[in-house]
């Protein structure tokens, strides 16, 4: 299976540099234009898609609907690929978060694997959630179904998918998928139909993690 991850188009919060997380924010006019252009390009690609998936958040659903119009595919919502919830930081710019929560900001709380801003998800929780979603897709590859899948998702989700499948975590905090851009990764189970093999994050006991 080839998995193509598309980040949703720009939102007003993206343009203002705000944490969005679980907030249900729609696309801006710029975001609509970004996705419309990418959708036309994908429709012209020689390799067709068999399945179109989306995060259930509004900005992803709106982006997926634009793509669906071009590809002629129904959209399947997959909660495992929703964006990370960043708790009390949601809706704030980095400057606002620094001023309102100086102790949390001083601890670089959003970049700690096992911790999160109050009310939010840790990175480890997001990695586990997204990894389970990928494992379920890999089961389709193992059964011979669905050869090429397009997933409309989010920035942190794209980071996790890339780190787990092809790149590892060395540049996790530096790498970013732009709004409307795509990332393609192979997705298959291990030898002899074994579990999907993942790169593990720094500090894990093993260099590669397996997930059934």
XYZ file of N, CA, C and O in Angstrom:
848
model
N 0.836 -1.198 0.000
C 0.000 0.000 0.000
C 0.872 1.249 0.000
O 1.860 1.324 0.717
N 0.499 2.206 -0.832
C 1.124 3.519 -0.799
C 0.157 4.490 -0.123
O -0.980 4.637 -0.556
N 0.616 5.115 0.928
C -0.189 6.084 1.663
C 0.304 7.485 1.329
O 1.478 7.795 1.510
N -0.595 8.315 0.839
C -0.282 9.718 0.559
C -1.009 10.567 1.594
O -2.240 10.516 1.694
N -0.246 11.305 2.372
C -0.807 12.163 3.415
C -0.832 13.597 2.903
O 0.200 14.136 2.492
N -1.988 14.201 2.910
C -2.129 15.615 2.549
C -2.501 16.403 3.803
O -3.426 16.033 4.530
N -1.777 17.478 4.041
C -2.182 18.364 5.131
C -3.318 19.260 4.656
O -3.331 19.717 3.500
N -4.295 19.492 5.509
C -5.415 20.368 5.177
C -4.927 21.737 4.725
O -3.796 22.158 5.009
N -5.795 22.465 4.046
C -5.452 23.811 3.605
C -5.367 24.794 4.760
O -5.791 24.514 5.894
N -4.852 25.961 4.450
C -4.656 26.996 5.475
C -5.993 27.428 6.080
O -7.013 27.522 5.402
N -5.961 27.699 7.378
C -7.093 28.277 8.100
C -6.703 29.677 8.583
O -5.517 30.036 8.579
N -7.660 30.476 9.024
C -7.287 31.765 9.630
C -6.328 31.599 10.805
O -5.430 32.423 10.998
N -6.487 30.532 11.588
C -5.577 30.301 12.718
C -4.166 29.990 12.237
O -3.187 30.428 12.862
N -4.033 29.223 11.145
C -2.710 28.991 10.569
C -2.053 30.312 10.187
O -0.869 30.546 10.462
N -2.826 31.167 9.520
C -2.271 32.438 9.056
C -1.818 33.311 10.210
O -0.863 34.091 10.074
N -2.484 33.179 11.368
C -2.134 33.981 12.535
C -1.126 33.286 13.452
O -0.756 33.840 14.490
N -0.702 32.084 13.101
C 0.263 31.354 13.912
C -0.298 30.868 15.225
O 0.410 30.838 16.240
N -1.562 30.445 15.240
C -2.209 29.990 16.472
C -2.218 28.463 16.562
O -2.325 27.771 15.555
N -2.138 27.950 17.799
C -2.340 26.528 18.029
C -3.811 26.206 17.730
O -4.707 26.864 18.253
N -4.042 25.179 16.908
C -5.424 24.799 16.585
C -5.868 23.542 17.317
O -6.957 23.504 17.876
N -5.046 22.509 17.303
C -5.384 21.288 18.008
C -6.751 20.754 17.638
O -7.073 20.537 16.478
N -7.605 20.565 18.646
C -8.931 19.990 18.445
C -9.983 21.032 18.071
O -11.146 20.681 17.881
N -9.611 22.304 17.969
C -10.581 23.329 17.594
C -11.104 23.055 16.185
O -10.348 22.703 15.283
N -12.411 23.224 15.983
C -13.014 22.912 14.691
C -13.075 24.169 13.838
O -14.109 24.842 13.749
N -11.978 24.467 13.187
C -11.818 25.700 12.413
C -11.855 25.362 10.923
O -11.225 24.405 10.479
N -12.590 26.164 10.159
C -12.707 25.928 8.726
C -11.582 26.573 7.928
O -10.751 27.321 8.455
N -11.558 26.276 6.632
C -10.530 26.794 5.737
C -10.733 28.281 5.437
O -11.856 28.776 5.391
N -9.630 28.967 5.196
C -9.668 30.320 4.657
C -9.774 30.238 3.132
O -9.669 29.156 2.541
N -9.960 31.371 2.482
C -9.981 31.381 1.013
C -8.655 30.863 0.459
O -8.625 30.159 -0.557
N -7.562 31.208 1.129
C -6.254 30.708 0.703
C -6.202 29.190 0.818
O -5.675 28.507 -0.065
N -6.752 28.662 1.901
C -6.767 27.218 2.084
C -7.566 26.498 1.017
O -7.165 25.434 0.522
N -8.703 27.057 0.663
C -9.514 26.465 -0.406
C -8.734 26.446 -1.711
O -8.730 25.438 -2.438
N -8.041 27.535 -2.019
C -7.254 27.599 -3.247
C -6.114 26.587 -3.220
O -5.819 25.934 -4.238
N -5.436 26.436 -2.078
C -4.350 25.465 -1.961
C -4.833 24.048 -2.251
O -4.212 23.297 -3.020
N -5.941 23.658 -1.619
C -6.436 22.297 -1.775
C -7.011 22.079 -3.165
O -6.832 20.996 -3.757
N -7.684 23.061 -3.710
C -8.229 22.925 -5.057
C -7.121 22.670 -6.072
O -7.253 21.809 -6.953
N -6.020 23.399 -5.948
C -4.897 23.197 -6.857
C -4.277 21.815 -6.680
O -3.958 21.122 -7.657
N -4.095 21.393 -5.433
C -3.512 20.083 -5.181
C -4.450 18.965 -5.655
O -4.000 17.944 -6.187
N -5.732 19.152 -5.466
C -6.702 18.146 -5.899
C -6.661 17.958 -7.410
O -6.731 16.819 -7.909
N -6.541 19.048 -8.145
C -6.447 18.934 -9.607
C -5.186 18.188 -10.010
O -5.196 17.356 -10.930
N -4.081 18.466 -9.313
C -2.835 17.768 -9.613
C -2.952 16.273 -9.322
O -2.478 15.433 -10.099
N -3.585 15.922 -8.215
C -3.746 14.510 -7.869
C -4.649 13.793 -8.862
O -4.437 12.622 -9.192
N -5.665 14.496 -9.361
C -6.578 13.888 -10.325
C -5.873 13.584 -11.640
O -6.272 12.658 -12.359
N -4.818 14.334 -11.956
C -4.072 14.122 -13.198
C -2.968 13.087 -13.053
O -2.370 12.680 -14.047
N -2.687 12.659 -11.818
C -1.613 11.689 -11.593
C -1.971 10.358 -12.244
O -3.130 9.960 -12.319
N -0.947 9.653 -12.710
C -1.177 8.386 -13.409
C -1.657 7.288 -12.473
O -2.416 6.413 -12.872
N -1.213 7.313 -11.220
C -1.604 6.273 -10.268
C -2.883 6.707 -9.541
O -2.856 7.659 -8.769
N -3.998 6.039 -9.757
C -5.252 6.442 -9.123
C -5.314 6.010 -7.665
O -4.598 5.114 -7.221
N -6.183 6.662 -6.920
C -6.436 6.302 -5.528
C -7.650 5.391 -5.449
O -8.618 5.546 -6.201
N -7.584 4.440 -4.509
C -8.722 3.565 -4.266
C -9.549 3.991 -3.043
O -10.676 3.553 -2.868
N -8.951 4.852 -2.206
C -9.620 5.173 -0.946
C -9.224 6.579 -0.525
O -8.049 6.965 -0.625
N -10.173 7.349 -0.033
C -9.932 8.698 0.465
C -10.371 8.760 1.923
O -11.547 8.566 2.240
N -9.412 9.025 2.809
C -9.657 9.102 4.249
C -9.479 10.534 4.723
O -8.761 11.321 4.113
N -10.096 10.852 5.861
C -9.940 12.185 6.426
C -10.055 12.153 7.939
O -10.812 11.361 8.503
N -9.318 13.042 8.571
C -9.580 13.386 9.965
C -11.000 13.933 10.072
O -11.508 14.553 9.129
N -11.664 13.755 11.213
C -13.027 14.277 11.363
C -13.113 15.771 11.638
O -14.219 16.325 11.654
N -11.985 16.446 11.841
C -12.026 17.882 12.127
C -12.400 18.674 10.870
O -12.052 18.295 9.745
N -13.088 19.804 11.063
C -13.698 20.545 9.966
C -12.703 20.915 8.867
O -12.998 20.769 7.676
N -11.533 21.426 9.230
C -10.583 21.862 8.213
C -10.127 20.711 7.324
O -9.869 20.894 6.130
N -10.024 19.507 7.898
C -9.666 18.342 7.104
C -10.854 17.879 6.265
O -10.699 17.514 5.093
N -12.041 17.877 6.861
C -13.234 17.447 6.122
C -13.507 18.354 4.920
O -13.860 17.882 3.837
N -13.344 19.658 5.109
C -13.545 20.574 3.988
C -12.514 20.320 2.890
O -12.843 20.335 1.688
N -11.275 20.079 3.295
C -10.227 19.785 2.316
C -10.527 18.486 1.585
O -10.399 18.390 0.356
N -10.932 17.460 2.336
C -11.238 16.159 1.725
C -12.403 16.263 0.757
O -12.424 15.595 -0.289
N -13.401 17.095 1.080
C -14.548 17.247 0.183
C -14.122 17.846 -1.154
O -14.624 17.443 -2.222
N -13.195 18.801 -1.129
C -12.686 19.379 -2.373
C -11.948 18.325 -3.196
O -12.078 18.264 -4.421
N -11.166 17.498 -2.519
C -10.443 16.432 -3.211
C -11.421 15.397 -3.761
O -11.268 14.897 -4.878
N -12.432 15.066 -2.974
C -13.413 14.064 -3.403
C -14.107 14.480 -4.693
O -14.397 13.635 -5.554
N -14.380 15.763 -4.841
C -15.022 16.247 -6.060
C -14.156 15.985 -7.284
O -14.672 15.689 -8.370
N -12.849 16.097 -7.134
C -11.930 15.876 -8.256
C -11.690 14.387 -8.521
O -11.589 13.963 -9.668
N -11.587 13.603 -7.452
C -11.232 12.190 -7.606
C -12.438 11.270 -7.783
O -12.288 10.109 -8.173
N -13.618 11.774 -7.441
C -14.801 10.941 -7.553
C -14.841 9.810 -6.555
O -15.324 8.716 -6.842
N -14.326 10.072 -5.340
C -14.290 9.060 -4.289
C -15.084 9.529 -3.074
O -15.086 10.728 -2.755
N -15.711 8.618 -2.345
C -16.337 8.993 -1.072
C -15.272 9.220 -0.009
O -14.150 8.691 -0.111
N -15.614 9.981 1.005
C -14.688 10.282 2.106
C -15.039 9.414 3.308
O -16.197 9.380 3.734
N -14.032 8.738 3.860
C -14.200 7.966 5.082
C -13.487 8.691 6.217
O -12.285 8.966 6.117
N -14.214 9.021 7.288
C -13.616 9.721 8.422
C -12.964 8.717 9.365
O -13.564 7.699 9.711
N -11.734 9.031 9.790
C -10.974 8.133 10.665
C -10.505 8.938 11.880
O -9.543 9.713 11.785
N -11.135 8.769 13.037
C -10.777 9.556 14.229
C -9.328 9.399 14.662
O -8.771 10.307 15.291
N -8.686 8.266 14.348
C -7.295 8.056 14.761
C -6.359 9.116 14.199
O -5.291 9.370 14.773
N -6.762 9.767 13.103
C -5.878 10.724 12.443
C -6.270 12.178 12.701
O -5.893 13.066 11.946
N -6.998 12.429 13.796
C -7.292 13.818 14.175
C -6.016 14.482 14.712
O -5.053 13.805 15.083
N -6.037 15.801 14.782
C -4.862 16.536 15.244
C -4.661 16.376 16.752
O -5.595 16.052 17.496
N -3.436 16.615 17.176
C -3.120 16.594 18.605
C -3.874 17.697 19.346
O -3.923 18.843 18.905
N -4.435 17.357 20.483
C -5.090 18.336 21.364
C -4.007 18.944 22.254
O -3.306 18.219 22.961
N -3.864 20.258 22.218
C -2.814 20.910 23.012
C -3.377 21.668 24.219
O -2.761 22.597 24.738
N -4.544 21.251 24.676
C -5.062 21.729 25.949
C -5.201 23.235 26.041
O -5.775 23.878 25.157
N -4.656 23.815 27.114
C -4.842 25.241 27.392
C -4.169 26.139 26.364
O -4.442 27.339 26.319
N -3.303 25.576 25.513
C -2.649 26.389 24.481
C -3.542 26.602 23.258
O -3.233 27.444 22.402
N -4.617 25.863 23.132
C -5.423 25.937 21.915
C -6.000 27.335 21.712
O -6.519 27.958 22.634
N -5.883 27.816 20.490
C -6.369 29.135 20.127
C -5.396 30.260 20.392
O -5.650 31.407 20.002
N -4.268 29.956 21.039
C -3.286 30.989 21.385
C -2.137 31.017 20.376
O -1.788 29.992 19.779
N -1.539 32.183 20.187
C -0.264 32.250 19.497
C 0.834 31.808 20.460
O 0.611 31.683 21.672
N 2.027 31.582 19.949
C 3.130 31.208 20.838
C 3.410 32.321 21.846
O 3.688 32.044 23.020
N 3.339 33.572 21.412
C 3.583 34.685 22.327
C 2.535 34.710 23.438
O 2.856 34.898 24.618
N 1.272 34.498 23.088
C 0.210 34.472 24.092
C 0.382 33.301 25.056
O 0.165 33.439 26.267
N 0.762 32.149 24.525
C 0.986 30.988 25.390
C 2.134 31.247 26.349
O 2.068 30.891 27.538
N 3.180 31.886 25.871
C 4.341 32.206 26.709
C 3.948 33.161 27.837
O 4.394 33.009 28.982
N 3.108 34.145 27.521
C 2.719 35.138 28.517
C 1.714 34.590 29.534
O 1.795 34.904 30.727
N 0.778 33.769 29.092
C -0.262 33.267 29.998
C 0.212 32.096 30.854
O -0.243 31.911 31.976
N 1.106 31.298 30.298
C 1.556 30.091 30.994
C 3.088 30.027 30.993
O 3.692 29.142 30.388
N 3.735 30.977 31.657
C 5.197 31.061 31.587
C 5.897 29.823 32.127
O 6.944 29.423 31.592
N 5.362 29.195 33.172
C 6.022 28.008 33.723
C 5.967 26.839 32.742
O 6.960 26.121 32.543
N 4.810 26.644 32.115
C 4.695 25.587 31.115
C 5.592 25.872 29.924
O 6.249 24.965 29.384
N 5.617 27.118 29.490
C 6.430 27.483 28.333
C 7.917 27.281 28.620
O 8.667 26.796 27.776
N 8.335 27.633 29.824
C 9.748 27.478 30.188
C 10.175 26.010 30.166
O 11.348 25.705 29.932
N 9.234 25.109 30.406
C 9.531 23.673 30.379
C 9.427 23.097 28.962
O 9.616 21.903 28.771
N 9.111 23.939 27.954
C 8.963 23.478 26.575
C 7.963 22.315 26.519
O 8.220 21.276 25.919
N 6.809 22.527 27.131
C 5.883 21.439 27.424
C 5.365 20.739 26.171
O 5.092 19.531 26.200
N 5.208 21.451 25.066
C 4.669 20.811 23.865
C 5.667 19.869 23.204
O 5.293 19.079 22.346
N 6.943 19.942 23.612
C 7.959 19.071 23.010
C 8.441 17.978 23.964
O 9.499 17.390 23.760
N 7.659 17.713 24.979
C 7.970 16.596 25.887
C 7.137 15.393 25.473
O 5.946 15.509 25.214
N 7.782 14.247 25.413
C 7.108 13.062 24.879
C 5.968 12.577 25.773
O 4.917 12.182 25.276
N 6.164 12.608 27.068
C 5.196 11.991 27.977
C 4.279 12.986 28.667
O 3.412 12.584 29.433
N 4.460 14.277 28.423
C 3.658 15.311 29.075
C 2.986 16.194 28.036
O 3.319 16.157 26.857
N 2.035 16.998 28.501
C 1.307 17.898 27.609
C 0.780 19.081 28.405
O 0.678 19.019 29.635
N 0.398 20.177 27.736
C -0.305 21.247 28.440
C -1.575 20.691 29.089
O -2.167 19.739 28.567
N -1.991 21.227 30.224
C -3.199 20.723 30.894
C -4.375 20.608 29.930
O -4.668 21.529 29.167
N -5.037 19.455 29.966
C -6.177 19.210 29.091
C -5.819 18.678 27.727
O -6.711 18.355 26.935
N -4.513 18.564 27.450
C -4.089 18.132 26.122
C -3.553 16.713 26.089
O -3.564 16.004 27.094
N -3.068 16.316 24.905
C -2.498 14.985 24.688
C -0.985 15.062 24.686
O -0.397 15.988 24.099
N -0.348 14.063 25.261
C 1.103 13.957 25.136
C 1.456 13.485 23.733
O 0.630 12.885 23.027
N 2.687 13.729 23.317
C 3.138 13.220 22.032
C 3.092 11.701 21.988
O 2.742 11.106 20.962
N 3.451 11.052 23.090
C 3.386 9.590 23.117
C 1.967 9.088 22.865
O 1.767 8.079 22.181
N 0.979 9.775 23.404
C -0.405 9.370 23.172
C -0.789 9.532 21.705
O -1.484 8.686 21.129
N -0.338 10.613 21.086
C -0.621 10.827 19.667
C 0.078 9.770 18.816
O -0.504 9.224 17.872
N 1.328 9.479 19.150
C 2.074 8.460 18.402
C 1.363 7.112 18.481
O 1.224 6.405 17.475
N 0.891 6.747 19.670
C 0.190 5.475 19.830
C -1.111 5.461 19.030
O -1.451 4.456 18.386
N -1.846 6.552 19.068
C -3.126 6.638 18.347
C -2.935 6.541 16.841
O -3.613 5.774 16.147
N -1.999 7.344 16.323
C -1.740 7.339 14.885
C -1.146 6.000 14.449
O -1.491 5.458 13.395
N -0.258 5.450 15.267
C 0.320 4.154 14.942
C -0.726 3.064 14.826
O -0.659 2.199 13.946
N -1.729 3.094 15.709
C -2.809 2.112 15.629
C -3.606 2.297 14.344
O -4.000 1.330 13.694
N -3.846 3.549 13.957
C -4.536 3.808 12.700
C -3.771 3.279 11.505
O -4.347 2.694 10.577
N -2.452 3.454 11.513
C -1.620 2.923 10.431
C -1.648 1.403 10.405
O -1.680 0.784 9.332
N -1.613 0.783 11.579
C -1.642 -0.675 11.645
C -2.934 -1.222 11.046
O -2.920 -2.262 10.358
N -4.029 -0.531 11.279
C -5.301 -0.984 10.711
C -5.296 -0.846 9.189
O -5.839 -1.708 8.479
N -4.671 0.206 8.670
C -4.533 0.326 7.224
C -3.643 -0.777 6.665
O -3.906 -1.322 5.584
N -2.589 -1.100 7.380
C -1.661 -2.138 6.910
C -2.343 -3.487 6.799
O -1.964 -4.315 5.964
N -3.334 -3.739 7.630
C -4.083 -4.989 7.523
C -4.783 -5.096 6.178
O -4.908 -6.185 5.607
N -5.220 -3.960 5.633
C -5.824 -3.968 4.306
C -4.782 -4.310 3.251
O -5.049 -5.047 2.309
N -3.570 -3.763 3.424
C -2.497 -4.080 2.484
C -2.155 -5.557 2.537
O -1.897 -6.201 1.518
N -2.167 -6.110 3.733
C -1.832 -7.513 3.907
C -2.864 -8.411 3.222
O -2.527 -9.474 2.704
N -4.114 -7.992 3.206
C -5.164 -8.793 2.597
C -5.264 -8.580 1.094
O -6.088 -9.192 0.433
N -4.436 -7.681 0.571
C -4.430 -7.435 -0.858
C -5.422 -6.376 -1.304
O -5.559 -6.114 -2.499
N -6.120 -5.753 -0.387
C -7.082 -4.708 -0.712
C -6.417 -3.331 -0.684
O -5.394 -3.150 -0.051
N -7.008 -2.393 -1.398
C -6.620 -0.981 -1.338
C -5.127 -0.776 -1.609
O -4.303 -0.949 -0.737
N -4.788 -0.374 -2.792
C -3.388 -0.223 -3.174
C -2.840 1.179 -2.940
O -1.671 1.332 -2.663
N -3.669 2.188 -3.067
C -3.198 3.569 -2.958
C -4.249 4.384 -2.201
O -5.397 4.486 -2.639
N -3.836 4.952 -1.076
C -4.761 5.616 -0.160
C -4.335 7.067 0.034
O -3.156 7.352 0.246
N -5.296 7.971 -0.013
C -5.052 9.384 0.274
C -5.684 9.718 1.612
O -6.877 9.487 1.827
N -4.888 10.263 2.507
C -5.345 10.663 3.843
C -5.201 12.168 3.997
O -4.098 12.708 3.858
N -6.293 12.849 4.293
C -6.265 14.292 4.569
C -6.216 14.467 6.082
O -7.136 14.063 6.791
N -5.134 15.052 6.558
C -4.934 15.123 8.008
C -4.263 16.439 8.396
O -4.552 17.482 7.809
N -3.346 16.385 9.354
C -2.846 17.583 10.037
C -1.320 17.573 10.146
O -0.674 16.558 9.893
N -0.785 18.695 10.604
C 0.659 18.838 10.695
C 1.326 17.848 11.618
O 2.309 17.193 11.245
N 0.841 17.715 12.853
C 1.465 16.789 13.793
C 1.238 15.345 13.354
O 2.127 14.498 13.480
N 0.065 15.048 12.805
C -0.198 13.694 12.309
C 0.786 13.340 11.195
O 1.330 12.225 11.168
N 1.030 14.270 10.285
C 1.997 14.020 9.216
C 3.399 13.798 9.791
O 4.141 12.916 9.323
N 3.779 14.580 10.805
C 5.070 14.380 11.453
C 5.194 12.961 12.007
O 6.222 12.290 11.838
N 4.144 12.514 12.690
C 4.175 11.188 13.311
C 4.241 10.094 12.257
O 5.029 9.147 12.378
N 3.431 10.196 11.211
C 3.441 9.176 10.163
C 4.813 9.094 9.508
O 5.350 7.996 9.296
N 5.391 10.222 9.187
C 6.730 10.225 8.566
C 7.759 9.612 9.495
O 8.602 8.803 9.069
N 7.723 9.999 10.772
C 8.711 9.490 11.730
C 8.565 7.988 11.941
O 9.563 7.257 12.006
N 7.333 7.510 12.049
C 7.111 6.090 12.289
C 7.500 5.223 11.105
O 7.986 4.102 11.278
N 7.284 5.723 9.890
C 7.396 4.845 8.723
C 8.681 4.964 7.933
O 9.193 3.957 7.439
N 9.215 6.167 7.746
C 10.341 6.314 6.819
C 11.540 7.086 7.351
O 12.654 6.942 6.839
N 11.361 7.913 8.374
C 12.431 8.854 8.715
C 12.976 8.722 10.121
O 14.067 9.223 10.407
N 12.267 8.079 11.029
C 12.673 8.116 12.421
C 12.386 9.484 13.021
O 11.816 10.362 12.379
N 12.826 9.684 14.260
C 12.427 10.862 15.018
C 13.528 11.922 15.166
O 13.329 12.900 15.881
N 14.663 11.758 14.489
C 15.773 12.689 14.704
C 15.405 14.130 14.379
O 15.849 15.065 15.062
N 14.611 14.348 13.320
C 14.249 15.719 12.932
C 12.766 15.992 13.140
O 12.179 16.841 12.468
N 12.169 15.275 14.092
C 10.722 15.352 14.290
C 10.248 16.787 14.517
O 9.229 17.211 13.971
N 10.941 17.553 15.322
C 10.473 18.898 15.665
C 10.838 19.937 14.609
O 10.279 21.036 14.608
N 11.751 19.608 13.705
C 12.151 20.558 12.671
C 11.331 20.398 11.386
O 11.010 21.375 10.712
N 11.013 19.152 11.037
C 10.323 18.898 9.769
C 8.864 19.306 9.866
O 8.219 19.118 10.888
N 8.340 19.871 8.783
C 6.938 20.309 8.778
C 6.367 20.142 7.383
O 7.010 20.500 6.386
N 5.159 19.613 7.279
C 4.443 19.531 6.017
C 3.593 20.795 5.876
O 2.811 21.131 6.760
N 3.753 21.490 4.768
C 3.045 22.751 4.557
C 1.557 22.499 4.303
O 1.155 21.415 3.872
N 0.748 23.515 4.541
C -0.678 23.409 4.236
C -0.885 23.080 2.752
O -0.322 23.739 1.871
N -1.667 22.038 2.489
C -1.962 21.639 1.119
C -0.912 20.771 0.466
O -1.123 20.294 -0.649
N 0.217 20.544 1.149
C 1.290 19.717 0.578
C 1.036 18.241 0.880
O 0.202 17.890 1.719
N 1.770 17.360 0.193
C 1.575 15.922 0.360
C 2.881 15.219 0.704
O 3.969 15.677 0.357
N 2.737 14.113 1.394
C 3.840 13.230 1.778
C 3.430 11.817 1.405
O 2.342 11.373 1.766
N 4.285 11.084 0.674
C 3.967 9.717 0.285
C 4.878 8.742 1.012
O 6.101 8.915 1.019
N 4.291 7.721 1.633
C 5.065 6.710 2.356
C 4.536 5.322 2.012
O 3.333 5.153 1.774
N 5.406 4.306 1.987
C 4.932 2.929 1.821
C 4.394 2.418 3.141
O 4.857 2.802 4.210
N 3.412 1.562 3.070
C 2.800 1.020 4.275
C 2.499 -0.451 4.041
O 1.657 -0.795 3.219
N 3.236 -1.311 4.746
C 3.039 -2.747 4.582
C 3.452 -3.453 5.848
O 4.247 -2.941 6.642
N 2.923 -4.662 6.033
C 3.313 -5.476 7.168
C 4.708 -6.053 6.941
O 5.243 -6.027 5.837
N 5.280 -6.585 7.992
C 6.632 -7.124 7.931
C 6.708 -8.437 7.185
O 5.765 -8.887 6.545
N 7.882 -9.073 7.270
C 8.110 -10.320 6.564
C 7.101 -11.373 6.982
O 6.703 -11.465 8.142
N 6.685 -12.180 6.001
C 5.777 -13.300 6.251
C 4.468 -12.849 6.916
O 3.895 -13.561 7.727
N 4.036 -11.622 6.553
C 2.769 -11.145 7.077
C 2.794 -10.773 8.540
O 1.759 -10.754 9.201
N 3.977 -10.485 9.078
C 4.100 -10.120 10.479
C 3.569 -8.726 10.737
O 3.012 -8.074 9.861
N 3.744 -8.214 11.968
C 3.215 -6.897 12.318
C 3.943 -5.780 11.585
O 5.077 -5.926 11.140
N 3.253 -4.663 11.451
C 3.858 -3.475 10.873
C 5.013 -3.022 11.749
O 4.901 -2.975 12.969
N 6.136 -2.679 11.121
C 7.331 -2.282 11.860
C 7.478 -0.774 11.824
O 7.431 -0.150 10.763
N 7.677 -0.172 12.994
C 7.779 1.275 13.111
C 9.122 1.671 13.712
O 9.644 0.975 14.583
N 9.637 2.824 13.282
C 10.725 3.454 14.025
C 10.187 3.884 15.386
O 9.038 4.314 15.499
N 10.991 3.759 16.412
C 10.582 4.180 17.752
C 11.192 5.537 18.075
O 12.243 5.912 17.571
N 10.545 6.251 18.932
C 11.035 7.576 19.294
C 12.246 7.471 20.218
O 12.468 6.439 20.853
N 13.028 8.541 20.336
C 14.168 8.532 21.261
C 13.731 8.204 22.685
O 12.686 8.655 23.152
N 14.527 7.386 23.356
C 14.213 7.002 24.717
C 13.445 5.717 24.829
O 13.287 5.181 25.923
N 12.951 5.195 23.693
C 12.263 3.906 23.731
C 13.280 2.793 23.898
O 14.466 2.942 23.589
N 12.812 1.655 24.365
C 13.729 0.535 24.636
C 14.281 -0.080 23.364
O 15.374 -0.599 23.341
N 13.522 -0.018 22.268
C 13.924 -0.686 21.027
C 14.059 0.339 19.909
O 13.379 1.365 19.890
N 14.896 0.053 18.934
C 15.072 0.951 17.817
C 13.876 0.973 16.875
O 13.603 1.963 16.231
N 13.137 -0.134 16.801
C 11.965 -0.214 15.943
C 10.834 -0.807 16.749
O 11.026 -1.764 17.494
N 9.666 -0.258 16.626
C 8.492 -0.768 17.327
C 7.629 -1.568 16.376
O 7.542 -1.251 15.188
N 7.000 -2.609 16.869
C 6.083 -3.419 16.073
C 4.680 -3.204 16.578
O 4.445 -3.043 17.764
N 3.717 -3.195 15.652
C 2.328 -3.051 16.051
C 1.462 -3.971 15.206
O 1.573 -3.985 13.990
N 0.631 -4.742 15.880
C -0.273 -5.641 15.163
C -1.449 -4.835 14.591
O -1.798 -3.804 15.097
